[in-house]
Structures are given as structure tokens and as C-alpha cells.
Amino acid sequence: MPVPTLELRSVTKQFTVTGRPAFLAVDDVTITAHRGEFLVLVGPSGSGKSTLLDLVAGLTTPTSGEILLDGAPVTGPGLDRGIVFQQYALLPWRTARGNIEFGLEAKGVGRRERRTIADEYLELVGLVGFGDRFPHELSGGMKQRVAIARSLAYDPDILLMDEPFAALDAQTRENLQDELLRIWRTTGKTILFITHGIDEAIYLGNRVAVLTERPGRIKEIFDIDIDRDAVDDLRSSERFRDYRHRIWLSLRPEAQQRAVAGDVVGTVAHV
Ligand SMILES: Nc1ncnc2c1ncn2[C@@H]1O[C@H](COP(=O)(O)OP(=O)(O)OP(=O)(O)O)[C@@H](O)[C@H]1O
Ligand SMILES: [Mg+2]
């Protein structure tokens, strides 16, 4: 039996906005990420993806339901979870290496060891020679690599990633997807990855959970059974196209409703 690392049990999140009825963003979400699993949540804009990630990160608390990490309830943020946000949340006054060392300082790791670990992770994300650069001296893709290195360096059990490649160009995004898969295989981390892109979800995930639009509910979960090393151009393979079609169908009613309402932001992109 696979070991559950992260369990969401009937998680619901309501927001209270002054002068308005309570707003239901996430409704009764139950899902488990097993140890070493790459679990992807895919859903249209406003389906509560970031809200769910914030809940798992312990930045907010559920209105009802519970979130368990290795069986223990999440009560707040912790170094057992590494977070990579959509926008590069790097400290601008610190170098790439300094940013990676940040979480290690919080853990009380000594100066020399911090440097060794930071250099190790710079290498892991392909940034050897860039350790002394400040964020403004790095490209978007490089900044995102630093953010990934930072969240991995303090050795969290689980990596939470909120559309980390959404702001990047297609080529950089594909490179980083490959890099992330390599890191995942090397480290064996459990990853919870959020995206609105169907292709990205299939390319990365062991399992892909489709969320409905407002309020976010789990609509369907797909086991992605593809041998990533067997084909050269995975995204063009028959199997990949089949998953793409099935997930697209699963997402479609939501996308259509939004399109009818004239809200193009809700349309699910084929990225
Ligand atoms: N602090 C808040 N107060 C009130 N409403 C909120 C708050 N945070 C999020 N919401 C609402 O909850 C819903 C879900 O938001 P969320 O950011 O989780 O969506 P998302 O799936 O991440 O969307 P996107 O793909 O655009 O990032 C939205 O309708 C949003 O307006
Ligand atoms: Mg979001």
C-alpha cells in the first residue's frame, strides 16, 4: 500500500467579504498524495487552486474539514513543506546562493554547511556559476530555478508548486518541466503541482485531479500511465493525445459556462 503523505479530508474554504454573503471557494475536497507521488491539480481560473495550496501550506485554515501531513493535522506553515509560487518570490537583496541559504538559516544550519548545500542545489538546477548573481541579474527561468532550489535545499517532505512556470516562454517552460521531473526522480519528493495547462498536467503528473470551477471540487482523477522514456516526442504520442482529450472533456463544461458568461479568463488553455 502506498504511504499517504498529504491527506485532504472534506476540505471546504469560505471567504467572508464585507457586506456580502460568504463566498465558497473550495467545496468538500478529499484527495491524498502518496509518498513520492507527483500529483497535479488542474482547473480553470478561480477554481480555488491557490486557495487549496495556501491551505496545505498552512497560510490559511479550512472552514471545515482537515489537512493531514503524515497523519498529523496542519496547524500553520512549516519547513516540512517547500513552496514555489507563480511569481519568483526571491529576496531581491540576496544573491541566488543567499536566497537558497535562507531556509537553511531558519533551520539553524551552520554557515559553512549552508554554503555547501546551496552550491549542491545550484548544481541540481543547472545554475553553477550563477550563485553570486542577484535576482535582477537573472532571467525569469533562472529565478524560478533559484526558487525551486531554495524550496528543495532545506529538504522538505513535500513540494507545493503553484503554477511555477506559467509566466515563462514555452521553451523555458518545457526545459524546466524536464528539469523538475529529473529532480523529482533524483530526490523522491512528494510534489503537489498546480496548473491550468492540460499538457503540463499530463506531462508531469502521476495523477491529475480535475477541479470544477467555482466552487472548486474534485471532478475526476486520472491515473497517468505513460512511459516517459519510451517515446521521443511524448506530447505528440497517441496516448498523450488521448489523455489530453479526456481531461479536456472533463474540464469543458466549466470552460463553456465561463465563455458564455463572457469571462475569457475562465477558458482552459491548451498549454
Ligand atoms: N482572501 C480572499 N477573500 C475573498 N475571496 C478570495 C480570497 N482569496 C481567493 N478568493 C476567491 O476564491 C476564488 C478562488 O481563488 P483562487 O485564487 O484560489 O483561484 P485559482 O484557481 O488559483 O485561480 P487562478 O488560476 O486565476 O490563479 C476566487 O473567486 C477568488 O476571488
Ligand atoms: Mg491561482
PDB file of C-alpha atoms and ligand atoms in Angstrom:
ATOM      1  CA  MET A   1       0.000   0.000   0.000  1.00  0.00           C
ATOM      2  CA  PRO A   2       1.390   3.432  -0.863  1.00  0.00           C
ATOM      3  CA  VAL A   3       2.043   5.627   2.181  1.00  0.00           C
ATOM      4  CA  PRO A   4      -0.116   8.759   2.367  1.00  0.00           C
ATOM      5  CA  THR A   5       1.946  11.898   2.891  1.00  0.00           C
ATOM      6  CA  LEU A   6      -0.704  14.520   2.457  1.00  0.00           C
ATOM      7  CA  GLU A   7      -4.397  13.993   3.041  1.00  0.00           C
ATOM      8  CA  LEU A   8      -7.173  16.467   2.433  1.00  0.00           C
ATOM      9  CA  ARG A   9     -10.415  15.350   4.042  1.00  0.00           C
ATOM     10  CA  SER A  10     -13.610  17.156   3.034  1.00  0.00           C
ATOM     11  CA  VAL A  11     -11.780  20.465   2.916  1.00  0.00           C
ATOM     12  CA  THR A  12     -14.026  23.481   2.460  1.00  0.00           C
ATOM     13  CA  LYS A  13     -12.996  27.124   2.381  1.00  0.00           C
ATOM     14  CA  GLN A  14     -15.373  30.048   2.589  1.00  0.00           C
ATOM     15  CA  PHE A  15     -14.301  33.652   2.409  1.00  0.00           C
ATOM     16  CA  THR A  16     -16.206  36.401   4.114  1.00  0.00           C
ATOM     17  CA  VAL A  17     -16.235  39.583   2.138  1.00  0.00           C
ATOM     18  CA  THR A  18     -17.646  42.618   3.956  1.00  0.00           C
ATOM     19  CA  GLY A  19     -21.270  43.359   3.100  1.00  0.00           C
ATOM     20  CA  ARG A  20     -21.686  40.190   1.037  1.00  0.00           C
ATOM     21  CA  PRO A  21     -22.815  36.621   1.630  1.00  0.00           C
ATOM     22  CA  ALA A  22     -19.996  34.189   2.396  1.00  0.00           C
ATOM     23  CA  PHE A  23     -18.148  33.126  -0.724  1.00  0.00           C
ATOM     24  CA  LEU A  24     -17.483  29.417  -1.217  1.00  0.00           C
ATOM     25  CA  ALA A  25     -14.114  28.973  -2.935  1.00  0.00           C
ATOM     26  CA  VAL A  26     -13.339  25.306  -2.192  1.00  0.00           C
ATOM     27  CA  ASP A  27     -16.054  22.739  -1.582  1.00  0.00           C
ATOM     28  CA  ASP A  28     -15.580  19.354   0.058  1.00  0.00           C
ATOM     29  CA  VAL A  29     -12.231  18.415  -1.453  1.00  0.00           C
ATOM     30  CA  THR A  30     -10.929  14.988  -0.500  1.00  0.00           C
ATOM     31  CA  ILE A  31      -7.670  13.771  -2.024  1.00  0.00           C
ATOM     32  CA  THR A  32      -4.492  12.035  -0.910  1.00  0.00           C
ATOM     33  CA  ALA A  33      -0.952  12.460  -2.203  1.00  0.00           C
ATOM     34  CA  HIS A  34       1.118   9.361  -1.515  1.00  0.00           C
ATOM     35  CA  ARG A  35       4.786   9.374  -0.657  1.00  0.00           C
ATOM     36  CA  GLY A  36       6.897  10.112  -3.715  1.00  0.00           C
ATOM     37  CA  GLU A  37       3.895  10.892  -5.858  1.00  0.00           C
ATOM     38  CA  PHE A  38       3.680  13.719  -8.385  1.00  0.00           C
ATOM     39  CA  LEU A  39       0.087  14.881  -8.012  1.00  0.00           C
ATOM     40  CA  VAL A  40      -1.237  17.614 -10.281  1.00  0.00           C
ATOM     41  CA  LEU A  41      -4.365  19.703  -9.747  1.00  0.00           C
ATOM     42  CA  VAL A  42      -5.697  21.205 -12.937  1.00  0.00           C
ATOM     43  CA  GLY A  43      -8.574  23.652 -13.082  1.00  0.00           C
ATOM     44  CA  PRO A  44      -9.767  26.882 -14.640  1.00  0.00           C
ATOM     45  CA  SER A  45      -9.022  30.294 -13.211  1.00  0.00           C
ATOM     46  CA  GLY A  46     -10.925  30.888  -9.989  1.00  0.00           C
ATOM     47  CA  SER A  47     -11.406  27.175  -9.234  1.00  0.00           C
ATOM     48  CA  GLY A  48      -9.682  27.583  -5.880  1.00  0.00           C
ATOM     49  CA  LYS A  49      -6.273  26.124  -6.789  1.00  0.00           C
ATOM     50  CA  SER A  50      -4.208  28.762  -4.996  1.00  0.00           C
ATOM     51  CA  THR A  51      -6.668  28.713  -2.112  1.00  0.00           C
ATOM     52  CA  LEU A  52      -6.083  24.946  -1.763  1.00  0.00           C
ATOM     53  CA  LEU A  53      -2.332  25.392  -1.902  1.00  0.00           C
ATOM     54  CA  ASP A  54      -2.434  28.130   0.751  1.00  0.00           C
ATOM     55  CA  LEU A  55      -4.440  25.782   2.949  1.00  0.00           C
ATOM     56  CA  VAL A  56      -1.899  22.975   2.563  1.00  0.00           C
ATOM     57  CA  ALA A  57       0.916  25.467   3.150  1.00  0.00           C
ATOM     58  CA  GLY A  58      -0.794  26.430   6.409  1.00  0.00           C
ATOM     59  CA  LEU A  59      -1.083  30.080   5.381  1.00  0.00           C
ATOM     60  CA  THR A  60      -4.863  29.903   5.885  1.00  0.00           C
ATOM     61  CA  THR A  61      -7.180  27.489   7.685  1.00  0.00           C
ATOM     62  CA  PRO A  62     -10.094  25.486   6.256  1.00  0.00           C
ATOM     63  CA  THR A  63     -13.635  26.493   7.167  1.00  0.00           C
ATOM     64  CA  SER A  64     -14.309  22.790   7.667  1.00  0.00           C
ATOM     65  CA  GLY A  65     -12.528  19.533   7.009  1.00  0.00           C
ATOM     66  CA  GLU A  66      -8.922  18.707   7.779  1.00  0.00           C
ATOM     67  CA  ILE A  67      -5.495  18.529   6.223  1.00  0.00           C
ATOM     68  CA  LEU A  68      -3.054  15.907   7.491  1.00  0.00           C
ATOM     69  CA  LEU A  69       0.663  15.554   6.878  1.00  0.00           C
ATOM     70  CA  ASP A  70       1.886  12.074   7.723  1.00  0.00           C
ATOM     71  CA  GLY A  71      -1.228  11.747   9.853  1.00  0.00           C
ATOM     72  CA  ALA A  72      -0.737  14.987  11.831  1.00  0.00           C
ATOM     73  CA  PRO A  73      -3.041  17.985  11.279  1.00  0.00           C
ATOM     74  CA  VAL A  74      -1.545  21.042   9.588  1.00  0.00           C
ATOM     75  CA  THR A  75      -1.715  23.943  12.028  1.00  0.00           C
ATOM     76  CA  GLY A  76       0.462  26.512  10.277  1.00  0.00           C
ATOM     77  CA  PRO A  77       3.415  26.991   7.923  1.00  0.00           C
ATOM     78  CA  GLY A  78       6.389  24.697   8.414  1.00  0.00           C
ATOM     79  CA  LEU A  79       9.727  23.658   6.947  1.00  0.00           C
ATOM     80  CA  ASP A  80       8.250  20.240   6.151  1.00  0.00           C
ATOM     81  CA  ARG A  81       6.644  21.921   3.114  1.00  0.00           C
ATOM     82  CA  GLY A  82       8.540  23.815   0.423  1.00  0.00           C
ATOM     83  CA  ILE A  83       6.540  26.306  -1.610  1.00  0.00           C
ATOM     84  CA  VAL A  84       7.210  27.651  -5.080  1.00  0.00           C
ATOM     85  CA  PHE A  85       4.905  30.497  -6.059  1.00  0.00           C
ATOM     86  CA  GLN A  86       3.912  31.595  -9.524  1.00  0.00           C
ATOM     87  CA  GLN A  87       5.916  34.784  -9.246  1.00  0.00           C
ATOM     88  CA  TYR A  88       9.522  34.500  -8.207  1.00  0.00           C
ATOM     89  CA  ALA A  89       9.305  35.268  -4.515  1.00  0.00           C
ATOM     90  CA  LEU A  90      13.045  35.810  -4.127  1.00  0.00           C
ATOM     91  CA  LEU A  91      14.626  38.256  -1.710  1.00  0.00           C
ATOM     92  CA  PRO A  92      16.000  40.976  -4.021  1.00  0.00           C
ATOM     93  CA  TRP A  93      18.818  41.959  -1.667  1.00  0.00           C
ATOM     94  CA  ARG A  94      20.221  38.457  -1.543  1.00  0.00           C
ATOM     95  CA  THR A  95      22.222  36.616  -4.172  1.00  0.00           C
ATOM     96  CA  ALA A  96      20.969  33.357  -5.686  1.00  0.00           C
ATOM     97  CA  ARG A  97      23.083  31.475  -3.160  1.00  0.00           C
ATOM     98  CA  GLY A  98      21.866  33.731  -0.337  1.00  0.00           C
ATOM     99  CA  ASN A  99      18.270  33.027  -1.294  1.00  0.00           C
ATOM    100  CA  ILE A 100      18.875  29.282  -1.266  1.00  0.00           C
ATOM    101  CA  GLU A 101      20.575  29.569   2.136  1.00  0.00           C
ATOM    102  CA  PHE A 102      17.572  31.381   3.584  1.00  0.00           C
ATOM    103  CA  GLY A 103      15.556  28.341   4.668  1.00  0.00           C
ATOM    104  CA  LEU A 104      18.708  26.667   5.965  1.00  0.00           C
ATOM    105  CA  GLU A 105      19.300  29.589   8.308  1.00  0.00           C
ATOM    106  CA  ALA A 106      15.801  29.124   9.683  1.00  0.00           C
ATOM    107  CA  LYS A 107      16.756  25.509  10.333  1.00  0.00           C
ATOM    108  CA  GLY A 108      19.913  26.563  12.179  1.00  0.00           C
ATOM    109  CA  VAL A 109      22.375  25.033   9.700  1.00  0.00           C
ATOM    110  CA  GLY A 110      25.902  26.458  10.158  1.00  0.00           C
ATOM    111  CA  ARG A 111      27.482  28.872   7.679  1.00  0.00           C
ATOM    112  CA  ARG A 112      29.920  26.508   6.007  1.00  0.00           C
ATOM    113  CA  GLU A 113      27.405  23.710   5.622  1.00  0.00           C
ATOM    114  CA  ARG A 114      24.855  26.177   4.274  1.00  0.00           C
ATOM    115  CA  ARG A 115      27.205  27.162   1.523  1.00  0.00           C
ATOM    116  CA  THR A 116      27.972  23.562   0.610  1.00  0.00           C
ATOM    117  CA  ILE A 117      24.269  22.677   0.460  1.00  0.00           C
ATOM    118  CA  ALA A 118      23.419  25.835  -1.519  1.00  0.00           C
ATOM    119  CA  ASP A 119      26.106  25.021  -4.087  1.00  0.00           C
ATOM    120  CA  GLU A 120      24.808  21.469  -4.344  1.00  0.00           C
ATOM    121  CA  TYR A 121      21.325  22.737  -5.177  1.00  0.00           C
ATOM    122  CA  LEU A 122      22.618  25.379  -7.568  1.00  0.00           C
ATOM    123  CA  GLU A 123      24.167  22.486  -9.437  1.00  0.00           C
ATOM    124  CA  LEU A 124      20.993  20.417  -9.266  1.00  0.00           C
ATOM    125  CA  VAL A 125      19.009  23.172 -11.006  1.00  0.00           C
ATOM    126  CA  GLY A 126      21.760  23.888 -13.527  1.00  0.00           C
ATOM    127  CA  LEU A 127      22.936  27.222 -12.127  1.00  0.00           C
ATOM    128  CA  VAL A 128      26.604  26.550 -11.410  1.00  0.00           C
ATOM    129  CA  GLY A 129      28.447  29.863 -11.739  1.00  0.00           C
ATOM    130  CA  PHE A 130      25.375  31.986 -11.005  1.00  0.00           C
ATOM    131  CA  GLY A 131      25.432  31.779  -7.207  1.00  0.00           C
ATOM    132  CA  ASP A 132      26.707  35.333  -6.756  1.00  0.00           C
ATOM    133  CA  ARG A 133      24.116  36.936  -9.002  1.00  0.00           C
ATOM    134  CA  PHE A 134      21.267  38.973  -7.578  1.00  0.00           C
ATOM    135  CA  PRO A 135      17.690  38.240  -8.724  1.00  0.00           C
ATOM    136  CA  HIS A 136      17.606  41.278 -11.045  1.00  0.00           C
ATOM    137  CA  GLU A 137      20.660  39.870 -12.826  1.00  0.00           C
ATOM    138  CA  LEU A 138      18.873  36.591 -13.621  1.00  0.00           C
ATOM    139  CA  SER A 139      16.307  35.689 -16.292  1.00  0.00           C
ATOM    140  CA  GLY A 140      12.766  34.650 -15.321  1.00  0.00           C
ATOM    141  CA  GLY A 141      13.592  30.961 -15.817  1.00  0.00           C
ATOM    142  CA  MET A 142      16.743  31.285 -13.731  1.00  0.00           C
ATOM    143  CA  LYS A 143      14.842  32.998 -10.927  1.00  0.00           C
ATOM    144  CA  GLN A 144      12.339  30.183 -10.931  1.00  0.00           C
ATOM    145  CA  ARG A 145      15.209  27.677 -10.740  1.00  0.00           C
ATOM    146  CA  VAL A 146      16.545  29.530  -7.703  1.00  0.00           C
ATOM    147  CA  ALA A 147      13.075  29.397  -6.128  1.00  0.00           C
ATOM    148  CA  ILE A 148      12.927  25.638  -6.760  1.00  0.00           C
ATOM    149  CA  ALA A 149      16.453  25.171  -5.370  1.00  0.00           C
ATOM    150  CA  ARG A 150      15.545  27.219  -2.300  1.00  0.00           C
ATOM    151  CA  SER A 151      12.465  25.157  -1.571  1.00  0.00           C
ATOM    152  CA  LEU A 152      14.375  21.883  -2.038  1.00  0.00           C
ATOM    153  CA  ALA A 153      17.517  22.874  -0.113  1.00  0.00           C
ATOM    154  CA  TYR A 154      16.017  22.622   3.344  1.00  0.00           C
ATOM    155  CA  ASP A 155      14.803  19.159   2.461  1.00  0.00           C
ATOM    156  CA  PRO A 156      11.024  19.447   2.895  1.00  0.00           C
ATOM    157  CA  ASP A 157       8.956  16.265   2.743  1.00  0.00           C
ATOM    158  CA  ILE A 158       6.684  17.753   0.185  1.00  0.00           C
ATOM    159  CA  LEU A 159       6.955  20.372  -2.513  1.00  0.00           C
ATOM    160  CA  LEU A 160       3.971  22.649  -3.207  1.00  0.00           C
ATOM    161  CA  MET A 161       4.076  24.411  -6.553  1.00  0.00           C
ATOM    162  CA  ASP A 162       1.528  26.985  -7.698  1.00  0.00           C
ATOM    163  CA  GLU A 163       1.757  27.445 -11.481  1.00  0.00           C
ATOM    164  CA  PRO A 164       5.516  27.901 -11.178  1.00  0.00           C
ATOM    165  CA  PHE A 165       6.162  28.003 -14.936  1.00  0.00           C
ATOM    166  CA  ALA A 166       3.117  29.970 -16.062  1.00  0.00           C
ATOM    167  CA  ALA A 167       4.987  33.232 -16.628  1.00  0.00           C
ATOM    168  CA  LEU A 168       7.730  31.656 -18.749  1.00  0.00           C
ATOM    169  CA  ASP A 169       8.051  31.250 -22.507  1.00  0.00           C
ATOM    170  CA  ALA A 170       7.170  27.848 -23.973  1.00  0.00           C
ATOM    171  CA  GLN A 171      10.762  26.676 -24.473  1.00  0.00           C
ATOM    172  CA  THR A 172      11.916  27.630 -20.977  1.00  0.00           C
ATOM    173  CA  ARG A 173       8.783  26.077 -19.546  1.00  0.00           C
ATOM    174  CA  GLU A 174       9.459  22.759 -21.283  1.00  0.00           C
ATOM    175  CA  ASN A 175      13.072  22.784 -20.137  1.00  0.00           C
ATOM    176  CA  LEU A 176      12.062  23.412 -16.553  1.00  0.00           C
ATOM    177  CA  GLN A 177       9.396  20.707 -16.728  1.00  0.00           C
ATOM    178  CA  ASP A 178      12.106  18.223 -17.736  1.00  0.00           C
ATOM    179  CA  GLU A 179      14.377  19.554 -15.027  1.00  0.00           C
ATOM    180  CA  LEU A 180      11.641  19.197 -12.424  1.00  0.00           C
ATOM    181  CA  LEU A 181      10.939  15.598 -13.486  1.00  0.00           C
ATOM    182  CA  ARG A 182      14.655  14.850 -13.184  1.00  0.00           C
ATOM    183  CA  ILE A 183      14.808  16.435  -9.716  1.00  0.00           C
ATOM    184  CA  TRP A 184      11.690  14.568  -8.664  1.00  0.00           C
ATOM    185  CA  ARG A 185      13.227  11.257  -9.753  1.00  0.00           C
ATOM    186  CA  THR A 186      16.521  12.085  -8.022  1.00  0.00           C
ATOM    187  CA  THR A 187      15.058  13.261  -4.727  1.00  0.00           C
ATOM    188  CA  GLY A 188      11.904  11.136  -4.497  1.00  0.00           C
ATOM    189  CA  LYS A 189       9.937  14.099  -3.088  1.00  0.00           C
ATOM    190  CA  THR A 190       6.179  14.196  -2.961  1.00  0.00           C
ATOM    191  CA  ILE A 191       5.025  17.010  -5.237  1.00  0.00           C
ATOM    192  CA  LEU A 192       1.681  18.803  -5.328  1.00  0.00           C
ATOM    193  CA  PHE A 193       1.682  20.828  -8.521  1.00  0.00           C
ATOM    194  CA  ILE A 194      -0.968  23.277  -9.645  1.00  0.00           C
ATOM    195  CA  THR A 195      -1.594  24.342 -13.200  1.00  0.00           C
ATOM    196  CA  HIS A 196      -4.301  25.436 -15.602  1.00  0.00           C
ATOM    197  CA  GLY A 197      -2.473  23.761 -18.500  1.00  0.00           C
ATOM    198  CA  ILE A 198      -3.677  20.322 -19.606  1.00  0.00           C
ATOM    199  CA  ASP A 199      -0.434  19.383 -21.368  1.00  0.00           C
ATOM    200  CA  GLU A 200       1.665  20.429 -18.405  1.00  0.00           C
ATOM    201  CA  ALA A 201      -0.525  18.351 -16.093  1.00  0.00           C
ATOM    202  CA  ILE A 202      -0.206  15.181 -18.209  1.00  0.00           C
ATOM    203  CA  TYR A 203       3.491  15.678 -18.877  1.00  0.00           C
ATOM    204  CA  LEU A 204       4.339  15.943 -15.182  1.00  0.00           C
ATOM    205  CA  GLY A 205       1.772  14.062 -13.177  1.00  0.00           C
ATOM    206  CA  ASN A 206       1.432  10.503 -11.933  1.00  0.00           C
ATOM    207  CA  ARG A 207      -2.133  11.515 -11.293  1.00  0.00           C
ATOM    208  CA  VAL A 208      -4.109  14.503 -12.468  1.00  0.00           C
ATOM    209  CA  ALA A 209      -7.093  15.749 -10.464  1.00  0.00           C
ATOM    210  CA  VAL A 210      -9.517  17.951 -12.378  1.00  0.00           C
ATOM    211  CA  LEU A 211     -11.176  20.746 -10.406  1.00  0.00           C
ATOM    212  CA  THR A 212     -14.541  22.255 -11.258  1.00  0.00           C
ATOM    213  CA  GLU A 213     -14.822  25.981 -11.489  1.00  0.00           C
ATOM    214  CA  ARG A 214     -16.236  27.990  -8.580  1.00  0.00           C
ATOM    215  CA  PRO A 215     -16.535  26.491  -6.107  1.00  0.00           C
ATOM    216  CA  GLY A 216     -13.581  24.160  -6.568  1.00  0.00           C
ATOM    217  CA  ARG A 217     -14.492  20.498  -6.244  1.00  0.00           C
ATOM    218  CA  ILE A 218     -12.632  17.417  -7.430  1.00  0.00           C
ATOM    219  CA  LYS A 219     -14.426  16.379 -10.570  1.00  0.00           C
ATOM    220  CA  GLU A 220     -12.350  13.475 -11.774  1.00  0.00           C
ATOM    221  CA  ILE A 221      -8.945  11.936 -11.118  1.00  0.00           C
ATOM    222  CA  PHE A 222      -6.846  10.473 -13.952  1.00  0.00           C
ATOM    223  CA  ASP A 223      -4.026   7.979 -13.473  1.00  0.00           C
ATOM    224  CA  ILE A 224      -1.398   8.952 -15.997  1.00  0.00           C
ATOM    225  CA  ASP A 225       0.137   5.746 -17.189  1.00  0.00           C
ATOM    226  CA  ILE A 226       2.786   6.661 -19.723  1.00  0.00           C
ATOM    227  CA  ASP A 227       6.382   5.621 -20.074  1.00  0.00           C
ATOM    228  CA  ARG A 228       8.076   8.996 -20.421  1.00  0.00           C
ATOM    229  CA  ASP A 229      11.348   7.497 -21.612  1.00  0.00           C
ATOM    230  CA  ALA A 230       9.822   5.255 -24.259  1.00  0.00           C
ATOM    231  CA  VAL A 231       8.906   7.925 -26.800  1.00  0.00           C
ATOM    232  CA  ASP A 232      10.869  10.796 -28.194  1.00  0.00           C
ATOM    233  CA  ASP A 233       8.131  13.363 -28.582  1.00  0.00           C
ATOM    234  CA  LEU A 234       5.806  12.413 -25.764  1.00  0.00           C
ATOM    235  CA  ARG A 235       3.368  15.263 -26.295  1.00  0.00           C
ATOM    236  CA  SER A 236       2.612  14.087 -29.838  1.00  0.00           C
ATOM    237  CA  SER A 237       2.113  10.450 -28.899  1.00  0.00           C
ATOM    238  CA  GLU A 238      -1.248   8.770 -29.254  1.00  0.00           C
ATOM    239  CA  ARG A 239      -1.516   8.083 -25.559  1.00  0.00           C
ATOM    240  CA  PHE A 240      -0.749  11.640 -24.597  1.00  0.00           C
ATOM    241  CA  ARG A 241      -3.360  12.931 -27.057  1.00  0.00           C
ATOM    242  CA  ASP A 242      -5.885  10.535 -25.604  1.00  0.00           C
ATOM    243  CA  TYR A 243      -5.298  11.834 -22.065  1.00  0.00           C
ATOM    244  CA  ARG A 244      -5.429  15.406 -23.366  1.00  0.00           C
ATOM    245  CA  HIS A 245      -8.803  14.775 -24.930  1.00  0.00           C
ATOM    246  CA  ARG A 246     -10.260  13.075 -21.863  1.00  0.00           C
ATOM    247  CA  ILE A 247      -9.075  15.793 -19.484  1.00  0.00           C
ATOM    248  CA  TRP A 248     -10.255  18.477 -21.883  1.00  0.00           C
ATOM    249  CA  LEU A 249     -13.708  16.867 -21.906  1.00  0.00           C
ATOM    250  CA  SER A 250     -13.684  16.748 -18.133  1.00  0.00           C
ATOM    251  CA  LEU A 251     -12.867  20.454 -17.931  1.00  0.00           C
ATOM    252  CA  ARG A 252     -15.040  21.560 -20.812  1.00  0.00           C
ATOM    253  CA  PRO A 253     -18.457  22.244 -19.272  1.00  0.00           C
ATOM    254  CA  GLU A 254     -16.820  24.660 -16.854  1.00  0.00           C
ATOM    255  CA  ALA A 255     -14.911  26.400 -19.589  1.00  0.00           C
ATOM    256  CA  GLN A 256     -18.048  26.706 -21.676  1.00  0.00           C
ATOM    257  CA  GLN A 257     -20.111  28.214 -18.896  1.00  0.00           C
ATOM    258  CA  ARG A 258     -17.458  30.835 -18.367  1.00  0.00           C
ATOM    259  CA  ALA A 259     -17.198  31.552 -22.069  1.00  0.00           C
ATOM    260  CA  VAL A 260     -20.968  32.073 -22.259  1.00  0.00           C
ATOM    261  CA  ALA A 261     -20.696  34.495 -19.354  1.00  0.00           C
ATOM    262  CA  GLY A 262     -18.103  36.385 -21.401  1.00  0.00           C
ATOM    263  CA  ASP A 263     -15.329  35.663 -18.947  1.00  0.00           C
ATOM    264  CA  VAL A 264     -12.451  34.578 -21.165  1.00  0.00           C
ATOM    265  CA  VAL A 265     -10.159  34.213 -18.157  1.00  0.00           C
ATOM    266  CA  GLY A 266     -12.096  31.072 -17.305  1.00  0.00           C
ATOM    267  CA  THR A 267     -11.275  29.331 -20.557  1.00  0.00           C
ATOM    268  CA  VAL A 268      -8.863  26.500 -20.079  1.00  0.00           C
ATOM    269  CA  ALA A 269      -5.740  26.871 -22.146  1.00  0.00           C
ATOM    270  CA  HIS A 270      -4.096  24.019 -24.050  1.00  0.00           C
ATOM    271  CA  VAL A 271      -0.615  24.791 -22.781  1.00  0.00           C
TER     272      VAL A 271
HETATM  273  N1  LIG B   1      -8.775  36.264   0.550  1.00  0.00           N
HETATM  274  C1  LIG B   1      -9.842  36.131  -0.235  1.00  0.00           C
HETATM  275  N2  LIG B   1     -11.008  36.761   0.049  1.00  0.00           N
HETATM  276  C2  LIG B   1     -12.094  36.602  -0.728  1.00  0.00           C
HETATM  277  N3  LIG B   1     -12.141  35.817  -1.827  1.00  0.00           N
HETATM  278  C3  LIG B   1     -10.998  35.173  -2.159  1.00  0.00           C
HETATM  279  C4  LIG B   1      -9.797  35.295  -1.394  1.00  0.00           C
HETATM  280  N4  LIG B   1      -8.850  34.521  -1.983  1.00  0.00           N
HETATM  281  C5  LIG B   1      -9.434  33.968  -3.064  1.00  0.00           C
HETATM  282  N5  LIG B   1     -10.726  34.336  -3.173  1.00  0.00           N
HETATM  283  C6  LIG B   1     -11.695  33.916  -4.195  1.00  0.00           C
HETATM  284  O1  LIG B   1     -11.689  32.499  -4.259  1.00  0.00           O
HETATM  285  C7  LIG B   1     -11.779  32.043  -5.603  1.00  0.00           C
HETATM  286  C8  LIG B   1     -10.647  31.111  -5.893  1.00  0.00           C
HETATM  287  O2  LIG B   1      -9.445  31.850  -5.954  1.00  0.00           O
HETATM  288  P1  LIG B   1      -8.043  31.167  -6.240  1.00  0.00           P
HETATM  289  O3  LIG B   1      -7.015  32.236  -6.227  1.00  0.00           O
HETATM  290  O4  LIG B   1      -7.856  30.035  -5.313  1.00  0.00           O
HETATM  291  O5  LIG B   1      -8.273  30.601  -7.713  1.00  0.00           O
HETATM  292  P2  LIG B   1      -7.232  29.893  -8.689  1.00  0.00           P
HETATM  293  O6  LIG B   1      -7.835  28.610  -9.118  1.00  0.00           O
HETATM  294  O7  LIG B   1      -5.897  29.868  -8.065  1.00  0.00           O
HETATM  295  O8  LIG B   1      -7.238  30.887  -9.937  1.00  0.00           O
HETATM  296  P3  LIG B   1      -6.036  31.290 -10.941  1.00  0.00           P
HETATM  297  O9  LIG B   1      -5.906  30.145 -11.921  1.00  0.00           O
HETATM  298  O10 LIG B   1      -6.555  32.523 -11.602  1.00  0.00           O
HETATM  299  O11 LIG B   1      -4.793  31.533 -10.139  1.00  0.00           O
HETATM  300  C9  LIG B   1     -11.791  33.301  -6.466  1.00  0.00           C
HETATM  301  O12 LIG B   1     -13.118  33.558  -6.870  1.00  0.00           O
HETATM  302  C10 LIG B   1     -11.268  34.386  -5.574  1.00  0.00           C
HETATM  303  O13 LIG B   1     -11.877  35.640  -5.865  1.00  0.00           O
HETATM  304 MG    MG B   2      -4.035  30.729  -8.532  1.00  0.00          MG
END
